[in-house]
Amino acid sequence: MRLARKPYLAALAAVLLIVVGVAVAQGPVATGPQTVRTDMSCDPLPRALPEWHPPVPHTQRSDWPMCYTLATPVSYRSTTMAPHDRLADYLEMPQQSGIELVAETGEDASILPIHGDCATCHKDTQVLSDGHVPTTGMSMAQCSTCHVPQSDLSLSGKMPLDHRHGLAGVSCAACHSGDDTALQEPMREPPTETCQVCHGSFDDLAALTADVMPTNPHSSPHGAPFAECSLCHMQHQPSQNFCADCHDFDFNLP
Amino acid sequence: MANSDDRPRQNSLTRRALLGSGAIAGVAATLGTGAMAAPRVMPDNWDEEVDIVIVGSGFAGLAAAHEAAKAGASVALLEKMRTPGGNSIISGGVIAAAGSPLQAEQGIEDGPDVLLADMLKAGLNLNHMALAQKVSEQSAAIVQWTIDELGVEYAGLTHMGGHAVPRAYSTAVGSGSGIVVPQLEKLKELGVEPRMRTMLKHIIRDEDGRVKGVEVRERYTHPDPDSGQSKTIKARKAVVLATGGFGNDPGFRMMQDPRLTAELDTTNQPGATSEALREALNIGGMLVQPSWIQLGPWTSPDEKGMGLAPDFVQGTTAAYGLWINTQTGERFVNELADRKTRADAIIATGNKAIAFADEQGVEHARRRGSKVDRMLETGVLMEYASLEDMASAHAVPVGPLKATIERFNASVDAGADAEMGRYMQADQFKLAQEGAYYAVRLMPKIHHTMGGIAMNVDAQALDVVTGAPIPGLYVAGEVAGGVHGASRLGSCAYADCLVFGRIAGQNAAAEENWG
């Protein structure tokens, strides 16, 4: 059975490589330094697939039998199935936050310091796990199809927040400017209100994290001075569990 | 400008003398400040000039800034941590007021003399009398000031340990933020905002003996003494030190009481360290009573720091429940005694003590807003189906425990606690024979440092050589010593900090400019 299946897979791969080649040759070409493709054939797909990905002809899970058997150019960490299941969930997901909207509407992505191509900055240092799919061209939303928030694969605490913002299309100027057009000089830490434009009020955040144990991190009894995003969530250095200065609250924070 | 640590010393003899002293070198090594004791050199040029530099943004610093700004002085309000409020903003939210309107409503007779007597008793009469007197005289007025001037909202009265009667106003939000936040808001209206992450490095005292400014480190990252950038600020009128205590500074703490090792937990925030106090000593401030370090008796080993237990242990079990030695099943202290008496008594049991209440007590706690469910979730409060179950879980001999409860219930009937002399509440109820019981394990944690810089009733810091005020230097709050003697009563720190903070701010603003 296994022996019989291998030629079948090889044949499928060959067919798909041809399809990919045609699609790349004939499809509209992404311009500028943006590496995120937005020219997918599947209309309802709200965000692009990475460059290496073969075209997705349909959007229903049942329409993807090939995805499940496909010999992709990379080996997945564990199973081939799991990420695609999450992708299916993702496709059915409504728009969720202002940040993703920023990604959609393309806040000047050309000045983003990162765009999924880790090696641009990290050079030869390995920052992804062995066998990780190529990330060039990925958006944060795409990362999250596998790295589902609050799951075992969550990126919480594993990737600096400026990377996450960059991958979500949030430019430096989105936070570090007075009028959203130019970078501040000198650059300063933005006030909590800047974060709240996309992330909502503390009441909204508290509702999102109501079930976090051992206590809700966004519902401090200590008043407004203890409700500053940057007390815990750092962008350009590792985040800190500020509560842990005095409490034994073991949060895994982004 | 260059880091002043690189500058030549004014007096190299001083430096050599210090290096030659094994004892002092030992202190420096333990405390690790990265700088030797030496007088500061006046800078040729100041990076900034203001009328008054206030160091610390707890109750005292904010009250000083408030008065100084109201008097028209320009103020630089410095805070080394990333959040304002120090220990004040995370504290329990109770402030003593002797002879208050709420007491009058409840028919409780009280007055400054009664409060003073309580303070002296807990303080073992080591209190600097004029200072303790000032706090007791002003307590009711200062609470009224928080209401009238700041709009602070209070929920009612709490009976704190060591007080003859219930006299502590409790903030509606249940913590010190109920006062600190309105203080910050009011200050913002007055044009003053705390400068976060700005640490006092040196107080600059000129050869004429006057304090004339400070050297600070901006963008400081606690606790790295060399982080950030150096800057000098000229204080035309005065410097006010409101830098708090040293409860979270094991090195300096152990210098004063070697038993209080780093293994002990503390209720204090990480910034409650000694460097500002030591800098005040470095320029000639006088240190008083530093070995009196108070442990809070209402904390639990089953959570870190202050945690959730104190509100329940103090507000419920001390007034409506009992504290017992688990080895004997008997009470071992008046549950409403002062903190030192109770902490010492718990330690004497070998920390084998629990505080408990019955269902009626827990209902009372819920009505007060105590976080009963959270404590049950985290496990710091333990629920048992019966008294017997509680006894068994903590290895308490059940017979003696039942006898203890019977004796207490007889005291409730009699209207007087025959066993420990505990104050009987107006709504005191007997402990149940049946039904659930709730217990917290007790273990004292370091809470307040009574000692500090000597001051007079005008909040002027005193010189170690002359005993006279150091011109241009004021102190207020926990960094000052003497107000509370051997042990501070709960809810008296708020009154102390606000009373002397205001005095320091007013007097600093009234100083003549030195240049």
PDB file of C-alpha atoms in Angstrom, chain B residues 241-470:
ATOM      1  CA  LEU B 241      12.983  63.617  50.578  1.00  0.00           C
ATOM      2  CA  ALA B 242       9.893  61.440  50.552  1.00  0.00           C
ATOM      3  CA  THR B 243      11.592  58.284  49.427  1.00  0.00           C
ATOM      4  CA  GLY B 244       9.913  55.729  51.671  1.00  0.00           C
ATOM      5  CA  GLY B 245      11.366  52.939  53.766  1.00  0.00           C
ATOM      6  CA  PHE B 246      13.837  50.142  53.162  1.00  0.00           C
ATOM      7  CA  GLY B 247      11.639  47.091  53.766  1.00  0.00           C
ATOM      8  CA  ASN B 248      12.641  45.529  50.449  1.00  0.00           C
ATOM      9  CA  ASP B 249      16.379  46.103  50.865  1.00  0.00           C
ATOM     10  CA  PRO B 250      17.766  42.961  52.511  1.00  0.00           C
ATOM     11  CA  GLY B 251      21.346  44.268  52.653  1.00  0.00           C
ATOM     12  CA  PHE B 252      20.555  47.450  54.572  1.00  0.00           C
ATOM     13  CA  ARG B 253      17.773  45.725  56.505  1.00  0.00           C
ATOM     14  CA  MET B 254      20.161  43.110  57.830  1.00  0.00           C
ATOM     15  CA  MET B 255      22.592  45.844  58.885  1.00  0.00           C
ATOM     16  CA  GLN B 256      19.854  47.055  61.243  1.00  0.00           C
ATOM     17  CA  ASP B 257      18.391  43.674  62.218  1.00  0.00           C
ATOM     18  CA  PRO B 258      20.527  40.703  61.135  1.00  0.00           C
ATOM     19  CA  ARG B 259      17.599  38.331  61.688  1.00  0.00           C
ATOM     20  CA  LEU B 260      15.659  39.859  58.786  1.00  0.00           C
ATOM     21  CA  THR B 261      17.413  37.936  56.039  1.00  0.00           C
ATOM     22  CA  ALA B 262      16.651  37.899  52.340  1.00  0.00           C
ATOM     23  CA  GLU B 263      14.656  34.701  52.895  1.00  0.00           C
ATOM     24  CA  LEU B 264      11.899  36.697  54.568  1.00  0.00           C
ATOM     25  CA  ASP B 265       9.108  37.853  52.316  1.00  0.00           C
ATOM     26  CA  THR B 266       7.923  41.457  52.348  1.00  0.00           C
ATOM     27  CA  THR B 267       4.743  43.318  51.525  1.00  0.00           C
ATOM     28  CA  ASN B 268       6.817  46.143  50.014  1.00  0.00           C
ATOM     29  CA  GLN B 269       7.222  47.036  46.358  1.00  0.00           C
ATOM     30  CA  PRO B 270      10.689  46.443  44.843  1.00  0.00           C
ATOM     31  CA  GLY B 271      11.602  50.127  45.041  1.00  0.00           C
ATOM     32  CA  ALA B 272      11.434  50.181  48.858  1.00  0.00           C
ATOM     33  CA  THR B 273      15.226  50.321  49.117  1.00  0.00           C
ATOM     34  CA  SER B 274      17.658  52.402  51.106  1.00  0.00           C
ATOM     35  CA  GLU B 275      19.816  54.359  48.659  1.00  0.00           C
ATOM     36  CA  ALA B 276      18.124  57.739  49.179  1.00  0.00           C
ATOM     37  CA  LEU B 277      18.223  57.303  52.950  1.00  0.00           C
ATOM     38  CA  ARG B 278      21.924  56.446  52.757  1.00  0.00           C
ATOM     39  CA  GLU B 279      22.573  59.487  50.572  1.00  0.00           C
ATOM     40  CA  ALA B 280      20.892  61.630  53.235  1.00  0.00           C
ATOM     41  CA  LEU B 281      23.287  60.089  55.769  1.00  0.00           C
ATOM     42  CA  ASN B 282      26.148  60.695  53.385  1.00  0.00           C
ATOM     43  CA  ILE B 283      25.531  64.461  53.437  1.00  0.00           C
ATOM     44  CA  GLY B 284      25.138  64.596  57.211  1.00  0.00           C
ATOM     45  CA  GLY B 285      21.589  63.553  58.015  1.00  0.00           C
ATOM     46  CA  MET B 286      20.970  61.941  61.398  1.00  0.00           C
ATOM     47  CA  LEU B 287      19.685  58.376  61.527  1.00  0.00           C
ATOM     48  CA  VAL B 288      17.276  57.370  64.295  1.00  0.00           C
ATOM     49  CA  GLN B 289      15.821  54.019  65.370  1.00  0.00           C
ATOM     50  CA  PRO B 290      16.648  52.034  62.216  1.00  0.00           C
ATOM     51  CA  SER B 291      16.478  48.634  63.934  1.00  0.00           C
ATOM     52  CA  TRP B 292      12.756  48.889  64.524  1.00  0.00           C
ATOM     53  CA  ILE B 293      11.471  47.043  61.524  1.00  0.00           C
ATOM     54  CA  GLN B 294       7.866  45.982  61.582  1.00  0.00           C
ATOM     55  CA  LEU B 295       6.481  42.714  60.325  1.00  0.00           C
ATOM     56  CA  GLY B 296       2.834  42.572  59.316  1.00  0.00           C
ATOM     57  CA  PRO B 297       1.095  39.786  61.282  1.00  0.00           C
ATOM     58  CA  TRP B 298      -1.749  39.229  58.806  1.00  0.00           C
ATOM     59  CA  THR B 299       0.132  37.747  55.875  1.00  0.00           C
ATOM     60  CA  SER B 300       0.158  34.162  54.615  1.00  0.00           C
ATOM     61  CA  PRO B 301       2.968  31.878  53.473  1.00  0.00           C
ATOM     62  CA  ASP B 302       0.603  30.580  50.786  1.00  0.00           C
ATOM     63  CA  GLU B 303       0.973  33.658  48.572  1.00  0.00           C
ATOM     64  CA  LYS B 304       3.692  36.145  47.655  1.00  0.00           C
ATOM     65  CA  GLY B 305       4.012  39.588  49.202  1.00  0.00           C
ATOM     66  CA  MET B 306       1.040  41.378  50.691  1.00  0.00           C
ATOM     67  CA  GLY B 307      -1.406  39.252  48.744  1.00  0.00           C
ATOM     68  CA  LEU B 308      -5.091  38.905  49.465  1.00  0.00           C
ATOM     69  CA  ALA B 309      -4.994  37.518  52.994  1.00  0.00           C
ATOM     70  CA  PRO B 310      -4.435  40.681  55.092  1.00  0.00           C
ATOM     71  CA  ASP B 311      -7.829  42.227  54.403  1.00  0.00           C
ATOM     72  CA  PHE B 312      -9.608  39.056  55.467  1.00  0.00           C
ATOM     73  CA  VAL B 313      -7.307  38.182  58.353  1.00  0.00           C
ATOM     74  CA  GLN B 314      -7.478  41.693  59.826  1.00  0.00           C
ATOM     75  CA  GLY B 315     -10.979  42.750  58.855  1.00  0.00           C
ATOM     76  CA  THR B 316     -12.734  39.462  59.574  1.00  0.00           C
ATOM     77  CA  THR B 317     -10.781  36.938  61.617  1.00  0.00           C
ATOM     78  CA  ALA B 318      -9.264  39.472  64.027  1.00  0.00           C
ATOM     79  CA  ALA B 319     -12.608  41.100  64.781  1.00  0.00           C
ATOM     80  CA  TYR B 320     -15.101  38.250  64.283  1.00  0.00           C
ATOM     81  CA  GLY B 321     -13.006  35.080  64.351  1.00  0.00           C
ATOM     82  CA  LEU B 322     -10.006  33.751  66.266  1.00  0.00           C
ATOM     83  CA  TRP B 323      -6.302  33.159  65.817  1.00  0.00           C
ATOM     84  CA  ILE B 324      -5.005  29.911  67.317  1.00  0.00           C
ATOM     85  CA  ASN B 325      -1.760  28.077  67.805  1.00  0.00           C
ATOM     86  CA  THR B 326      -2.339  24.890  65.811  1.00  0.00           C
ATOM     87  CA  GLN B 327      -0.227  22.882  68.253  1.00  0.00           C
ATOM     88  CA  THR B 328      -2.405  23.724  71.273  1.00  0.00           C
ATOM     89  CA  GLY B 329      -5.765  24.694  69.785  1.00  0.00           C
ATOM     90  CA  GLU B 330      -5.645  27.822  71.943  1.00  0.00           C
ATOM     91  CA  ARG B 331      -5.527  31.542  71.310  1.00  0.00           C
ATOM     92  CA  PHE B 332      -2.062  33.021  71.731  1.00  0.00           C
ATOM     93  CA  VAL B 333      -2.582  36.771  71.350  1.00  0.00           C
ATOM     94  CA  ASN B 334      -5.208  39.499  71.364  1.00  0.00           C
ATOM     95  CA  GLU B 335      -6.105  39.388  67.673  1.00  0.00           C
ATOM     96  CA  LEU B 336      -6.563  43.167  67.696  1.00  0.00           C
ATOM     97  CA  ALA B 337      -3.253  43.958  69.407  1.00  0.00           C
ATOM     98  CA  ASP B 338      -0.674  46.090  67.631  1.00  0.00           C
ATOM     99  CA  ARG B 339       1.319  44.558  64.810  1.00  0.00           C
ATOM    100  CA  LYS B 340       4.527  43.966  66.695  1.00  0.00           C
ATOM    101  CA  THR B 341       2.801  42.179  69.564  1.00  0.00           C
ATOM    102  CA  ARG B 342       0.967  39.935  67.129  1.00  0.00           C
ATOM    103  CA  ALA B 343       3.876  39.277  64.762  1.00  0.00           C
ATOM    104  CA  ASP B 344       6.141  38.419  67.698  1.00  0.00           C
ATOM    105  CA  ALA B 345       3.446  36.090  69.058  1.00  0.00           C
ATOM    106  CA  ILE B 346       3.053  34.283  65.730  1.00  0.00           C
ATOM    107  CA  ILE B 347       6.810  33.850  65.408  1.00  0.00           C
ATOM    108  CA  ALA B 348       6.840  32.487  68.966  1.00  0.00           C
ATOM    109  CA  THR B 349       4.465  29.697  67.866  1.00  0.00           C
ATOM    110  CA  GLY B 350       7.035  28.755  65.242  1.00  0.00           C
ATOM    111  CA  ASN B 351       4.676  30.185  62.623  1.00  0.00           C
ATOM    112  CA  LYS B 352       2.256  27.404  63.508  1.00  0.00           C
ATOM    113  CA  ALA B 353      -0.813  29.586  63.655  1.00  0.00           C
ATOM    114  CA  ILE B 354      -4.049  29.946  61.740  1.00  0.00           C
ATOM    115  CA  ALA B 355      -6.669  32.680  61.614  1.00  0.00           C
ATOM    116  CA  PHE B 356     -10.214  31.484  61.102  1.00  0.00           C
ATOM    117  CA  ALA B 357     -13.828  32.566  60.813  1.00  0.00           C
ATOM    118  CA  ASP B 358     -17.145  30.752  60.542  1.00  0.00           C
ATOM    119  CA  GLU B 359     -19.822  31.182  57.884  1.00  0.00           C
ATOM    120  CA  GLN B 360     -21.253  34.279  59.529  1.00  0.00           C
ATOM    121  CA  GLY B 361     -17.800  35.837  59.549  1.00  0.00           C
ATOM    122  CA  VAL B 362     -17.324  35.066  55.867  1.00  0.00           C
ATOM    123  CA  GLU B 363     -20.722  36.569  55.106  1.00  0.00           C
ATOM    124  CA  HIS B 364     -19.538  39.679  56.928  1.00  0.00           C
ATOM    125  CA  ALA B 365     -16.364  39.646  54.844  1.00  0.00           C
ATOM    126  CA  ARG B 366     -18.346  39.421  51.635  1.00  0.00           C
ATOM    127  CA  ARG B 367     -20.465  42.399  52.690  1.00  0.00           C
ATOM    128  CA  ARG B 368     -17.256  44.366  53.271  1.00  0.00           C
ATOM    129  CA  GLY B 369     -16.158  43.488  49.756  1.00  0.00           C
ATOM    130  CA  SER B 370     -13.409  41.104  50.842  1.00  0.00           C
ATOM    131  CA  LYS B 371     -12.302  38.883  47.970  1.00  0.00           C
ATOM    132  CA  VAL B 372     -13.423  35.613  49.527  1.00  0.00           C
ATOM    133  CA  ASP B 373     -13.931  33.728  46.268  1.00  0.00           C
ATOM    134  CA  ARG B 374     -10.563  34.768  44.871  1.00  0.00           C
ATOM    135  CA  MET B 375      -8.849  33.636  48.069  1.00  0.00           C
ATOM    136  CA  LEU B 376     -10.636  30.288  47.898  1.00  0.00           C
ATOM    137  CA  GLU B 377      -9.542  29.923  44.258  1.00  0.00           C
ATOM    138  CA  THR B 378      -5.903  30.681  44.966  1.00  0.00           C
ATOM    139  CA  GLY B 379      -5.962  28.478  48.040  1.00  0.00           C
ATOM    140  CA  VAL B 380      -4.786  31.125  50.493  1.00  0.00           C
ATOM    141  CA  LEU B 381      -8.182  30.782  52.199  1.00  0.00           C
ATOM    142  CA  MET B 382      -9.184  27.209  52.935  1.00  0.00           C
ATOM    143  CA  GLU B 383     -12.799  26.116  53.347  1.00  0.00           C
ATOM    144  CA  TYR B 384     -13.768  23.194  55.578  1.00  0.00           C
ATOM    145  CA  ALA B 385     -17.174  21.542  55.962  1.00  0.00           C
ATOM    146  CA  SER B 386     -16.861  21.601  59.726  1.00  0.00           C
ATOM    147  CA  LEU B 387     -14.766  22.731  62.659  1.00  0.00           C
ATOM    148  CA  GLU B 388     -13.525  19.148  63.012  1.00  0.00           C
ATOM    149  CA  ASP B 389     -12.375  19.074  59.381  1.00  0.00           C
ATOM    150  CA  MET B 390     -10.449  22.311  59.862  1.00  0.00           C
ATOM    151  CA  ALA B 391      -8.815  20.936  63.015  1.00  0.00           C
ATOM    152  CA  SER B 392      -7.835  17.742  61.262  1.00  0.00           C
ATOM    153  CA  ALA B 393      -6.398  19.556  58.220  1.00  0.00           C
ATOM    154  CA  HIS B 394      -4.100  21.656  60.406  1.00  0.00           C
ATOM    155  CA  ALA B 395      -3.371  18.984  63.015  1.00  0.00           C
ATOM    156  CA  VAL B 396      -5.133  20.978  65.726  1.00  0.00           C
ATOM    157  CA  PRO B 397      -6.243  19.029  68.821  1.00  0.00           C
ATOM    158  CA  VAL B 398      -9.994  19.279  68.441  1.00  0.00           C
ATOM    159  CA  GLY B 399     -10.949  19.141  72.121  1.00  0.00           C
ATOM    160  CA  PRO B 400      -8.910  22.182  73.162  1.00  0.00           C
ATOM    161  CA  LEU B 401     -10.089  24.020  70.024  1.00  0.00           C
ATOM    162  CA  LYS B 402     -13.734  23.483  70.951  1.00  0.00           C
ATOM    163  CA  ALA B 403     -12.999  24.631  74.493  1.00  0.00           C
ATOM    164  CA  THR B 404     -11.323  27.773  73.086  1.00  0.00           C
ATOM    165  CA  ILE B 405     -14.446  28.558  71.084  1.00  0.00           C
ATOM    166  CA  GLU B 406     -16.685  27.970  74.107  1.00  0.00           C
ATOM    167  CA  ARG B 407     -14.586  30.358  76.192  1.00  0.00           C
ATOM    168  CA  PHE B 408     -14.738  32.992  73.457  1.00  0.00           C
ATOM    169  CA  ASN B 409     -18.508  32.606  73.084  1.00  0.00           C
ATOM    170  CA  ALA B 410     -18.885  33.064  76.840  1.00  0.00           C
ATOM    171  CA  SER B 411     -16.875  36.284  76.498  1.00  0.00           C
ATOM    172  CA  VAL B 412     -19.207  37.465  73.747  1.00  0.00           C
ATOM    173  CA  ASP B 413     -22.174  36.813  76.088  1.00  0.00           C
ATOM    174  CA  ALA B 414     -20.394  38.709  78.836  1.00  0.00           C
ATOM    175  CA  GLY B 415     -19.522  41.599  76.512  1.00  0.00           C
ATOM    176  CA  ALA B 416     -15.849  41.435  77.455  1.00  0.00           C
ATOM    177  CA  ASP B 417     -13.011  39.205  76.274  1.00  0.00           C
ATOM    178  CA  ALA B 418     -11.922  37.548  79.513  1.00  0.00           C
ATOM    179  CA  GLU B 419      -9.064  35.662  77.875  1.00  0.00           C
ATOM    180  CA  MET B 420      -7.203  38.273  75.783  1.00  0.00           C
ATOM    181  CA  GLY B 421      -8.969  41.556  76.464  1.00  0.00           C
ATOM    182  CA  ARG B 422      -9.915  41.969  72.833  1.00  0.00           C
ATOM    183  CA  TYR B 423     -12.217  44.862  71.873  1.00  0.00           C
ATOM    184  CA  MET B 424     -15.769  43.589  71.416  1.00  0.00           C
ATOM    185  CA  GLN B 425     -17.492  44.825  68.269  1.00  0.00           C
ATOM    186  CA  ALA B 426     -20.959  46.376  68.463  1.00  0.00           C
ATOM    187  CA  ASP B 427     -22.265  43.498  66.320  1.00  0.00           C
ATOM    188  CA  GLN B 428     -20.013  40.809  67.844  1.00  0.00           C
ATOM    189  CA  PHE B 429     -21.482  37.343  67.317  1.00  0.00           C
ATOM    190  CA  LYS B 430     -20.700  33.938  68.769  1.00  0.00           C
ATOM    191  CA  LEU B 431     -18.799  31.376  66.725  1.00  0.00           C
ATOM    192  CA  ALA B 432     -20.907  28.530  65.353  1.00  0.00           C
ATOM    193  CA  GLN B 433     -20.839  24.941  66.594  1.00  0.00           C
ATOM    194  CA  GLU B 434     -22.018  23.675  63.195  1.00  0.00           C
ATOM    195  CA  GLY B 435     -21.313  24.587  59.609  1.00  0.00           C
ATOM    196  CA  ALA B 436     -18.311  25.492  57.514  1.00  0.00           C
ATOM    197  CA  TYR B 437     -15.088  27.071  58.799  1.00  0.00           C
ATOM    198  CA  TYR B 438     -12.539  29.092  56.871  1.00  0.00           C
ATOM    199  CA  ALA B 439      -8.838  29.370  57.701  1.00  0.00           C
ATOM    200  CA  VAL B 440      -5.705  31.227  56.606  1.00  0.00           C
ATOM    201  CA  ARG B 441      -2.210  30.158  57.653  1.00  0.00           C
ATOM    202  CA  LEU B 442      -0.257  33.001  59.243  1.00  0.00           C
ATOM    203  CA  MET B 443       3.323  34.046  58.618  1.00  0.00           C
ATOM    204  CA  PRO B 444       4.550  37.606  59.264  1.00  0.00           C
ATOM    205  CA  LYS B 445       6.248  39.549  56.474  1.00  0.00           C
ATOM    206  CA  ILE B 446       8.373  42.686  56.562  1.00  0.00           C
ATOM    207  CA  HIS B 447       6.103  45.686  56.245  1.00  0.00           C
ATOM    208  CA  HIS B 448       7.356  49.019  57.607  1.00  0.00           C
ATOM    209  CA  THR B 449      10.632  50.549  58.726  1.00  0.00           C
ATOM    210  CA  MET B 450      10.073  52.858  61.691  1.00  0.00           C
ATOM    211  CA  GLY B 451      13.550  54.367  61.652  1.00  0.00           C
ATOM    212  CA  GLY B 452      14.914  56.976  59.285  1.00  0.00           C
ATOM    213  CA  ILE B 453      16.190  60.532  59.076  1.00  0.00           C
ATOM    214  CA  ALA B 454      15.584  62.560  62.226  1.00  0.00           C
ATOM    215  CA  MET B 455      13.258  65.517  61.726  1.00  0.00           C
ATOM    216  CA  ASN B 456      11.515  68.248  63.697  1.00  0.00           C
ATOM    217  CA  VAL B 457       7.815  69.142  63.606  1.00  0.00           C
ATOM    218  CA  ASP B 458       8.497  71.437  60.658  1.00  0.00           C
ATOM    219  CA  ALA B 459       9.681  68.387  58.672  1.00  0.00           C
ATOM    220  CA  GLN B 460      13.233  69.724  58.561  1.00  0.00           C
ATOM    221  CA  ALA B 461      15.937  67.064  58.405  1.00  0.00           C
ATOM    222  CA  LEU B 462      18.410  67.246  61.295  1.00  0.00           C
ATOM    223  CA  ASP B 463      22.187  67.367  61.023  1.00  0.00           C
ATOM    224  CA  VAL B 464      24.138  64.521  62.630  1.00  0.00           C
ATOM    225  CA  VAL B 465      26.827  66.869  63.941  1.00  0.00           C
ATOM    226  CA  THR B 466      24.881  69.891  65.138  1.00  0.00           C
ATOM    227  CA  GLY B 467      21.426  68.396  65.709  1.00  0.00           C
ATOM    228  CA  ALA B 468      20.105  71.534  64.013  1.00  0.00           C
ATOM    229  CA  PRO B 469      18.034  71.528  60.801  1.00  0.00           C
ATOM    230  CA  ILE B 470      19.974  71.012  57.581  1.00  0.00           C
TER     231      ILE B 470
END
